[in-house]
């Protein structure tokens, strides 16, 4: 198994020439900090409005999670139960419809800009793998419009992909898959003239104009957008609004024979219904990319080491892959990689404006940012242009995570309890009261652990 820092997708997309770092002092209408999907969609939207925008990226645009995720380009329909609880039914539905629009706009953008990001709108399947997880499907089906989320019987689920683990499922036709690095690098190419790479922002001064400073220059602007994903954990006023964990992916060699056995030719992306979710999809050349969101928590704002690639978690992810698809026993894993996940306590993206400063932010995609980062980009561009946005993504009552070291120790304890609970549930064994109590604890603090 090859562990690569950047994963398979960036290698498949080909090498890039770095854009020049910021050198000197410049001015702009808006400075965007972070060149992943969120920052780049924001910059794109702003430029469409005629604004002068500068993107400052610490490394290379699209080389963070935006270039190495699973490529599930999803709407927000599976979040509908929590959105209804938080915003009421009408606003929740409005937000989900906007997320459908965003997935469509990503496909249309690729088409219009000649970017072959393998955009494939063949829908998403959530398959239950334990009786205890059926309730997850039922909660979504109970509130979602019938044309947006459809129930699948066990036979219908297994007709799409014949894993022996699958029970019944649900299907979201509006969701798509992409080759994530091709999408990120396509955006990067379209914005190249406004991007500075290897330009980490080390200070942001507010009061009148904002001034973003890097090692060799500064940008003075009317507004700033923070699109830094997990690095937001290091931004003082926002540090208690997210925790950071990791997700890992293993990629098989081409396995056309196994795909034939599974009858998995529809191009759907699939997850189970667990809290620490397994997610899987096929590639154009007949591989299976299989991810697991069960990585360890990062202590505080530390983002390197096991948050980037955790060999033990990658190994475990491989074992889970074979359990889901026994036909893959003995087949080669060509790549394994991981990356940080910006976990929001509500499990919904956090979008807003800092108190008293024209500094707008989006983070907390919680492993579901490919589609929603486009929606965030629309909202951030509107905020930075001084426009109103009535989308419910602007959260009026953010939930906070506990301070360190409680967040790390408590979070690690809860993670272990969830892993135990889900293993027992899948083995059809009863869950002990202590494990139940620990997994129930976050809810008391208003923290939503899970999907
Ligand atoms: C292994 C894995 C699998 C995933 N699978 C999926 C999936 O299938 N579907 C899905 O929807 N989501 C998935 N996600 C989540 C998804 O990738 C993210 O939600 C999304 O890419 C977030 O985009 P972003 O632009 O906010 O963040 P990033 O892509 O992380 O971009 C942030 C950028 O900010 C830069 N930056 C940070 N600090 C500074 C600074 N001080 N100065 C300048 N630049 C800075 C970083 O270098 C980085 O490039 C997955 C994530 C991982 C790790």
Coordinates of C-alpha atoms and ligand atoms in Angstrom, one line a residue:
X1 CA 0.0 0.0 0.0
X2 CA 1.5 3.4 -1.0
X3 CA 0.8 6.2 1.5
X4 CA 0.8 9.4 -0.4
X5 CA 0.5 12.8 1.1
X6 CA -1.7 14.1 -1.7
X7 CA -3.5 11.0 -2.7
X8 CA -4.3 9.6 -6.1
X9 CA -6.5 12.3 -7.6
X10 CA -3.8 15.0 -7.7
X11 CA -1.4 12.6 -9.3
X12 CA -4.0 11.6 -11.9
X13 CA -4.7 15.3 -12.6
X14 CA -1.0 16.0 -13.4
X15 CA 1.6 18.4 -12.0
X16 CA 1.1 22.1 -11.6
X17 CA 3.4 25.2 -11.8
X18 CA 3.1 27.3 -8.7
X19 CA 1.6 30.7 -9.1
X20 CA 3.9 33.5 -8.0
X21 CA 3.9 34.3 -4.2
X22 CA 2.7 37.7 -3.1
X23 CA 5.6 40.1 -3.3
X24 CA 5.0 43.7 -2.2
X25 CA 1.9 45.6 -1.1
X26 CA -1.2 45.6 -3.2
X27 CA -4.9 46.6 -2.8
X28 CA -8.1 44.8 -3.7
X29 CA -11.8 44.9 -3.0
X30 CA -11.7 41.5 -1.3
X31 CA -8.8 39.4 -0.1
X32 CA -9.6 35.6 0.1
X33 CA -7.5 33.6 2.5
X34 CA -7.3 29.9 1.4
X35 CA -7.4 28.5 -2.1
X36 CA -9.6 25.4 -1.7
X37 CA -13.1 25.1 -3.2
X38 CA -14.5 27.6 -0.7
X39 CA -12.0 30.3 -1.4
X40 CA -12.0 29.7 -5.1
X41 CA -15.8 29.6 -5.6
X42 CA -16.0 32.8 -3.5
X43 CA -13.3 34.4 -5.7
X44 CA -15.1 33.2 -8.9
X45 CA -18.4 34.7 -7.7
X46 CA -16.8 37.9 -6.7
X47 CA -15.0 38.3 -10.0
X48 CA -18.3 37.6 -11.9
X49 CA -19.6 40.7 -10.0
X50 CA -16.7 42.8 -11.3
X51 CA -14.8 42.9 -7.9
X52 CA -11.1 43.1 -7.7
X53 CA -10.1 40.0 -5.7
X54 CA -6.8 38.5 -4.5
X55 CA -6.5 34.9 -3.3
X56 CA -3.7 34.1 -0.9
X57 CA -2.9 30.4 -0.5
X58 CA -0.4 29.0 2.0
X59 CA 0.6 26.1 -0.3
X60 CA -0.8 25.2 -3.7
X61 CA -4.5 25.8 -4.4
X62 CA -6.5 22.6 -4.3
X63 CA -3.8 20.6 -2.6
X64 CA -5.6 20.4 0.7
X65 CA -8.8 18.4 1.2
X66 CA -10.3 20.0 -2.0
X67 CA -7.9 18.0 -4.1
X68 CA -8.0 14.7 -2.2
X69 CA -11.5 14.0 -1.0
X70 CA -13.9 11.3 -2.1
X71 CA -15.5 13.4 -4.8
X72 CA -19.0 13.0 -3.5
X73 CA -20.6 16.2 -4.7
X74 CA -23.7 16.2 -2.6
X75 CA -26.8 18.2 -1.9
X76 CA -28.0 18.8 1.7
X77 CA -31.0 16.5 1.6
X78 CA -29.6 14.0 4.0
X79 CA -29.1 16.8 6.5
X80 CA -32.7 17.8 6.2
X81 CA -33.8 16.5 9.7
X82 CA -31.2 18.6 11.5
X83 CA -31.8 21.6 9.2
X84 CA -35.5 21.5 10.0
X85 CA -34.8 21.3 13.7
X86 CA -32.5 24.3 13.4
X87 CA -34.2 26.6 10.9
X88 CA -37.8 25.3 10.5
X89 CA -39.2 23.4 7.5
X90 CA -39.5 26.2 5.0
X91 CA -36.0 27.6 5.4
X92 CA -34.5 24.1 5.5
X93 CA -36.3 23.2 2.3
X94 CA -35.1 26.4 0.7
X95 CA -31.5 25.7 1.7
X96 CA -31.7 22.1 0.3
X97 CA -33.1 23.4 -3.0
X98 CA -30.2 25.9 -3.1
X99 CA -27.8 23.0 -2.6
X100 CA -29.4 21.2 -5.6
X101 CA -28.8 24.3 -7.6
X102 CA -25.2 24.4 -6.5
X103 CA -24.5 20.8 -7.6
X104 CA -26.1 21.7 -11.0
X105 CA -24.0 24.9 -11.2
X106 CA -20.8 23.0 -10.5
X107 CA -21.6 20.7 -13.5
X108 CA -22.5 23.7 -15.7
X109 CA -19.4 25.6 -14.7
X110 CA -17.2 22.6 -15.7
X111 CA -19.0 22.4 -19.0
X112 CA -18.8 26.1 -19.7
X113 CA -15.1 26.3 -18.7
X114 CA -13.9 23.2 -20.5
X115 CA -12.9 21.5 -17.2
X116 CA -13.2 17.7 -17.4
X117 CA -13.7 17.0 -13.7
X118 CA -15.5 13.7 -14.4
X119 CA -18.8 15.4 -13.2
X120 CA -21.3 12.6 -13.2
X121 CA -24.8 13.2 -11.8
X122 CA -25.9 9.6 -11.1
X123 CA -27.1 10.1 -7.6
X124 CA -26.2 8.9 -4.1
X125 CA -27.2 5.8 -2.2
X126 CA -27.2 5.6 1.6
X127 CA -27.3 1.9 2.6
X128 CA -28.0 0.7 6.1
X129 CA -25.7 -2.1 7.3
X130 CA -27.3 -2.9 10.7
X131 CA -30.9 -2.9 12.0
X132 CA -29.9 -0.1 14.4
X133 CA -29.0 2.1 11.5
X134 CA -32.3 1.8 9.7
X135 CA -33.7 4.7 11.8
X136 CA -31.2 7.0 10.2
X137 CA -32.8 6.4 6.8
X138 CA -36.3 6.6 8.2
X139 CA -35.6 10.0 9.8
X140 CA -34.5 11.5 6.4
X141 CA -37.3 9.8 4.5
X142 CA -39.9 11.1 6.9
X143 CA -39.1 14.7 6.2
X144 CA -37.8 14.8 2.6
X145 CA -39.9 15.4 -0.5
X146 CA -40.6 12.1 -2.3
X147 CA -39.0 13.3 -5.5
X148 CA -35.8 14.4 -3.8
X149 CA -35.1 11.3 -1.6
X150 CA -36.5 7.9 -2.5
X151 CA -36.6 4.7 -0.4
X152 CA -34.9 1.6 -1.7
X153 CA -35.8 -1.9 -0.6
X154 CA -32.9 -4.3 0.1
X155 CA -33.3 -5.8 -3.4
X156 CA -33.3 -2.3 -5.0
X157 CA -30.2 -1.3 -2.9
X158 CA -28.3 -4.5 -3.8
X159 CA -29.3 -4.2 -7.5
X160 CA -27.3 -1.0 -7.6
X161 CA -24.3 -2.5 -5.7
X162 CA -24.4 -6.0 -4.4
X163 CA -22.6 -5.8 -1.1
X164 CA -23.7 -8.6 1.3
X165 CA -23.7 -6.0 4.1
X166 CA -26.5 -3.9 2.6
X167 CA -29.9 -3.9 4.0
X168 CA -32.4 -1.3 2.7
X169 CA -31.4 2.2 1.6
X170 CA -32.3 5.6 0.2
X171 CA -31.5 7.3 -3.1
X172 CA -30.8 11.0 -3.7
X173 CA -30.9 11.5 -7.5
X174 CA -29.6 15.1 -7.4
X175 CA -26.1 14.2 -6.1
X176 CA -23.1 13.7 -8.3
X177 CA -19.4 12.6 -8.3
X178 CA -16.4 14.5 -9.4
X179 CA -12.7 13.8 -9.8
X180 CA -12.0 16.3 -6.9
X181 CA -8.5 17.4 -7.9
X182 CA -9.5 18.0 -11.5
X183 CA -12.3 20.3 -10.2
X184 CA -10.0 22.1 -7.8
X185 CA -7.3 22.6 -10.4
X186 CA -9.8 23.6 -13.0
X187 CA -10.9 26.4 -10.7
X188 CA -7.3 27.3 -10.0
X189 CA -6.6 27.6 -13.7
X190 CA -9.6 29.8 -14.3
X191 CA -8.5 32.1 -11.4
X192 CA -4.8 32.0 -12.0
X193 CA -4.3 35.7 -12.6
X194 CA -5.6 36.5 -9.1
X195 CA -3.9 33.7 -7.1
X196 CA -0.7 33.9 -5.1
X197 CA 0.6 30.6 -3.8
X198 CA 3.2 29.8 -1.1
X199 CA 1.7 33.0 0.5
X200 CA 0.6 32.0 4.0
X201 CA -1.3 34.8 5.8
X202 CA 0.4 35.3 9.1
X203 CA -1.6 38.3 10.3
X204 CA -4.9 40.0 9.6
X205 CA -5.4 43.5 10.8
X206 CA -8.9 44.9 11.0
X207 CA -10.2 48.4 11.8
X208 CA -11.1 50.4 8.7
X209 CA -9.7 48.4 5.8
X210 CA -8.4 44.9 6.4
X211 CA -4.8 44.1 5.8
X212 CA -3.6 40.6 5.2
X213 CA 0.1 40.1 5.7
X214 CA 2.3 37.3 4.3
X215 CA 6.1 36.8 4.5
X216 CA 6.8 39.1 1.5
X217 CA 3.9 41.4 1.1
X218 CA 0.4 42.5 2.1
X219 CA -3.1 43.0 0.7
X220 CA -5.2 45.9 1.8
X221 CA -8.9 45.3 1.0
X222 CA -12.4 46.4 1.9
X223 CA -13.3 42.9 3.1
X224 CA -11.6 39.6 3.8
X225 CA -12.9 36.0 3.4
X226 CA -11.5 33.3 5.6
X227 CA -11.7 30.0 3.6
X228 CA -9.1 28.0 5.6
X229 CA -11.0 24.9 6.5
X230 CA -9.4 23.1 9.5
X231 CA -6.8 25.9 10.0
X232 CA -9.7 28.0 11.2
X233 CA -9.1 26.2 14.5
X234 CA -6.1 28.5 14.9
X235 CA -8.1 31.7 14.4
X236 CA -8.8 33.2 17.8
X237 CA -12.5 34.3 17.6
X238 CA -13.5 31.1 15.8
X239 CA -11.3 28.5 17.5
X240 CA -14.0 27.2 19.8
X241 CA -16.5 26.7 16.9
X242 CA -14.9 23.6 15.4
X243 CA -12.9 20.5 16.2
X244 CA -10.6 18.7 13.8
X245 CA -10.5 15.0 13.0
X246 CA -9.5 13.1 9.9
X247 CA -10.8 11.0 7.1
X248 CA -8.9 8.4 5.1
X249 CA -9.3 6.8 1.7
X250 CA -7.8 3.6 0.2
X251 CA -7.9 3.0 -3.6
X252 CA -7.9 -0.4 -5.3
X253 CA -6.2 -1.3 -8.5
X254 CA -8.7 -1.5 -11.4
X255 CA -11.1 -4.3 -10.5
X256 CA -13.5 -4.6 -13.4
X257 CA -14.3 -8.2 -12.5
X258 CA -15.3 -7.3 -9.0
X259 CA -17.5 -4.4 -10.3
X260 CA -19.2 -7.0 -12.6
X261 CA -19.8 -9.3 -9.6
X262 CA -21.3 -6.4 -7.7
X263 CA -23.2 -5.2 -10.7
X264 CA -22.0 -1.8 -9.7
X265 CA -22.0 0.1 -13.0
X266 CA -24.4 3.0 -12.3
X267 CA -21.8 5.6 -11.1
X268 CA -23.7 6.2 -7.9
X269 CA -21.7 7.3 -4.8
X270 CA -22.6 5.2 -1.8
X271 CA -22.2 5.4 2.0
X272 CA -23.4 3.4 4.9
X273 CA -25.6 5.0 7.6
X274 CA -23.0 4.9 10.4
X275 CA -21.9 7.9 12.4
X276 CA -18.2 7.3 11.4
X277 CA -19.3 6.8 7.8
X278 CA -17.8 4.6 5.1
X279 CA -18.1 6.2 1.7
X280 CA -17.2 4.6 -1.6
X281 CA -17.4 5.2 -5.4
X282 CA -15.9 3.9 -8.6
X283 CA -13.4 5.6 -10.9
X284 CA -13.4 5.9 -14.7
X285 CA -10.7 3.2 -14.9
X286 CA -12.6 0.7 -12.8
X287 CA -11.1 1.2 -9.3
X288 CA -13.0 1.5 -6.0
X289 CA -12.2 4.5 -3.8
X290 CA -13.2 3.6 -0.2
X291 CA -13.1 6.1 2.6
X292 CA -13.7 6.1 6.3
X293 CA -14.5 9.1 8.5
X294 CA -13.2 7.4 11.7
X295 CA -9.8 9.1 12.0
X296 CA -8.5 10.4 15.3
X297 CA -9.1 13.8 16.7
X298 CA -6.4 16.5 16.5
X299 CA -5.2 18.1 19.7
X300 CA -6.0 21.8 19.5
X301 CA -5.0 23.4 16.3
X302 CA -2.3 20.9 15.4
X303 CA -2.9 19.7 11.8
X304 CA 0.1 17.7 10.8
X305 CA 1.1 14.1 11.3
X306 CA -1.7 11.6 11.8
X307 CA -4.3 14.1 10.7
X308 CA -2.8 14.2 7.2
X309 CA -1.9 10.5 6.9
X310 CA -2.5 7.9 9.7
X311 CA -1.0 4.5 8.6
X312 CA -3.0 2.7 11.3
X313 CA -6.3 4.3 10.2
X314 CA -5.5 3.6 6.5
X315 CA -4.9 -0.1 7.4
X316 CA -8.2 -0.3 9.3
X317 CA -9.9 1.4 6.3
X318 CA -8.6 -1.3 4.1
X319 CA -10.0 -4.0 6.4
X320 CA -13.4 -2.3 6.4
X321 CA -13.3 -2.2 2.6
X322 CA -12.8 -6.0 2.4
X323 CA -15.6 -6.5 4.9
X324 CA -17.9 -4.5 2.7
X325 CA -16.8 -6.1 -0.5
X326 CA -15.3 -9.6 0.3
X327 CA -14.5 -10.1 -3.5
X328 CA -11.7 -7.6 -2.9
X329 CA -9.8 -9.9 -0.6
X330 CA -6.2 -10.1 -1.9
X331 CA -6.6 -7.3 -4.4
X332 CA -4.0 -4.6 -4.5
X333 CA -4.4 -1.2 -2.8
X334 CA -2.4 1.2 -4.9
X335 CA -2.9 4.4 -2.9
X336 CA -3.9 5.4 0.7
X337 CA -4.2 8.9 2.0
X338 CA -6.0 11.1 4.4
X339 CA -6.7 14.7 5.4
X340 CA -8.2 16.9 8.0
X341 CA -12.0 17.3 8.6
X342 CA -13.3 20.6 10.0
X343 CA -16.0 19.2 12.3
X344 CA -18.8 21.6 13.2
X345 CA -20.6 20.9 16.5
X346 CA -23.9 21.1 14.7
X347 CA -22.5 19.1 11.7
X348 CA -23.7 21.9 9.5
X349 CA -21.4 24.4 7.8
X350 CA -20.7 27.6 9.7
X351 CA -20.9 30.8 7.6
X352 CA -21.0 34.3 8.9
X353 CA -19.2 37.6 9.7
X354 CA -16.9 38.4 12.6
X355 CA -18.3 40.9 15.1
X356 CA -17.4 44.5 14.1
X357 CA -15.1 43.7 11.1
X358 CA -15.7 43.0 7.4
X359 CA -14.3 39.6 7.8
X360 CA -16.5 36.7 6.5
X361 CA -15.9 33.1 7.0
X362 CA -17.0 29.6 6.1
X363 CA -15.8 26.3 7.7
X364 CA -17.3 23.3 9.4
X365 CA -18.3 21.3 6.3
X366 CA -17.8 18.2 8.4
X367 CA -16.7 16.0 5.5
X368 CA -19.4 17.2 3.2
X369 CA -17.9 20.3 1.5
X370 CA -17.6 19.5 -2.2
X371 CA -21.2 20.6 -3.1
X372 CA -21.8 22.9 -0.1
X373 CA -18.6 24.9 -0.6
X374 CA -20.1 26.2 -3.8
X375 CA -23.2 27.3 -1.8
X376 CA -20.8 28.8 0.8
X377 CA -19.0 30.6 -2.0
X378 CA -22.3 32.2 -3.2
X379 CA -23.1 33.3 0.4
X380 CA -19.6 34.6 1.1
X381 CA -19.4 36.6 -2.2
X382 CA -22.8 38.1 -1.3
X383 CA -21.6 39.0 2.2
X384 CA -18.3 40.5 1.0
X385 CA -20.2 42.6 -1.6
X386 CA -22.5 44.0 1.1
X387 CA -25.6 42.1 -0.4
X388 CA -28.3 40.5 1.6
X389 CA -28.5 36.7 1.5
X390 CA -31.6 35.0 3.0
X391 CA -30.2 31.5 2.8
X392 CA -30.4 29.9 6.2
X393 CA -26.7 29.0 6.1
X394 CA -25.9 32.1 8.1
X395 CA -26.1 30.5 11.6
X396 CA -27.5 32.9 14.2
X397 CA -26.8 30.6 17.2
X398 CA -23.5 28.7 16.8
X399 CA -22.7 25.8 19.1
X400 CA -19.3 25.9 20.8
X401 CA -16.9 23.1 21.4
X402 CA -15.5 22.7 24.9
X403 CA -12.0 24.2 25.6
X404 CA -8.8 22.1 25.4
X405 CA -7.8 19.7 26.9
X406 CA -11.4 18.7 27.4
X407 CA -12.3 18.8 23.7
X408 CA -9.4 16.4 22.8
X409 CA -9.7 14.0 25.7
X410 CA -13.5 14.0 25.8
X411 CA -13.7 13.8 22.0
X412 CA -11.3 10.9 21.8
X413 CA -13.3 9.1 24.5
X414 CA -16.6 9.7 22.6
X415 CA -14.9 8.5 19.3
X416 CA -13.8 5.2 20.9
X417 CA -17.3 4.7 22.3
X418 CA -19.0 5.3 18.9
X419 CA -16.5 2.9 17.2
X420 CA -17.4 0.2 19.8
X421 CA -21.1 0.9 19.5
X422 CA -21.1 0.7 15.7
X423 CA -19.0 -2.5 15.7
X424 CA -21.4 -4.2 18.2
X425 CA -24.4 -3.0 16.2
X426 CA -23.1 -4.5 13.0
X427 CA -22.3 -7.7 14.7
X428 CA -25.9 -7.8 16.0
X429 CA -24.7 -7.7 19.6
X430 CA -26.2 -5.6 22.4
X431 CA -24.5 -2.3 23.3
X432 CA -23.4 -2.0 27.0
X433 CA -24.9 0.8 29.1
X434 CA -21.6 2.6 29.6
X435 CA -20.9 2.8 25.8
X436 CA -24.5 4.0 25.3
X437 CA -24.1 6.7 28.0
X438 CA -20.8 8.0 26.5
X439 CA -22.3 8.2 23.0
X440 CA -25.3 10.0 24.3
X441 CA -23.2 12.6 26.2
X442 CA -22.4 15.1 23.4
X443 CA -26.1 15.7 22.8
X444 CA -26.4 17.0 26.3
X445 CA -23.9 19.7 25.3
X446 CA -25.8 20.5 22.1
X447 CA -23.2 18.7 20.0
X448 CA -24.3 16.6 17.2
X449 CA -21.9 13.7 16.5
X450 CA -22.4 11.9 13.3
X451 CA -23.6 12.4 9.8
Ligands
LIG1 C1 -10.0 12.2 2.9 C2 -11.2 13.2 2.7 C3 -12.3 12.8 2.0 C4 -13.4 13.7 1.9 N1 -14.5 13.3 1.1 C5 -15.4 14.2 0.8 C6 -16.4 13.8 -0.1 O1 -16.4 12.8 -0.7 N2 -17.5 14.7 -0.3 C7 -17.5 15.9 0.3 O2 -18.4 16.7 0.1 N3 -16.5 16.3 1.2 C8 -15.5 15.5 1.4 N4 -14.4 15.9 2.2 C9 -14.4 17.2 2.7 C10 -14.1 18.2 1.6 O3 -12.9 17.9 1.0 C11 -13.9 19.6 2.3 O4 -15.1 19.9 3.0 C12 -13.7 20.7 1.3 O5 -12.6 20.4 0.4 C13 -13.4 22.0 2.0 O6 -12.9 23.0 1.1 P1 -12.2 24.3 1.6 O7 -11.9 25.1 0.5 O8 -13.1 24.8 2.7 O9 -10.9 23.7 2.4 P2 -9.4 23.3 1.8 O10 -9.6 22.5 0.6 O11 -8.8 22.7 3.0 O12 -8.8 24.6 1.5 C14 -8.4 25.5 2.5 C15 -7.1 26.1 2.0 O13 -6.7 27.1 3.0 C16 -5.3 27.2 3.0 N5 -4.8 27.9 4.2 C17 -5.0 27.6 5.5 N6 -4.5 28.5 6.3 C18 -4.0 29.5 5.5 C19 -3.3 30.7 5.7 N7 -3.1 31.1 7.0 N8 -3.0 31.5 4.7 C20 -3.3 31.1 3.4 N9 -3.9 29.9 3.1 C21 -4.2 29.1 4.2 C22 -4.9 25.7 3.0 O14 -3.5 25.6 2.6 C23 -5.9 25.1 2.0 O15 -5.4 25.0 0.7 C24 -13.3 15.0 2.4 C25 -12.2 15.4 3.1 C26 -11.1 14.5 3.3 C27 -9.9 15.0 4.0

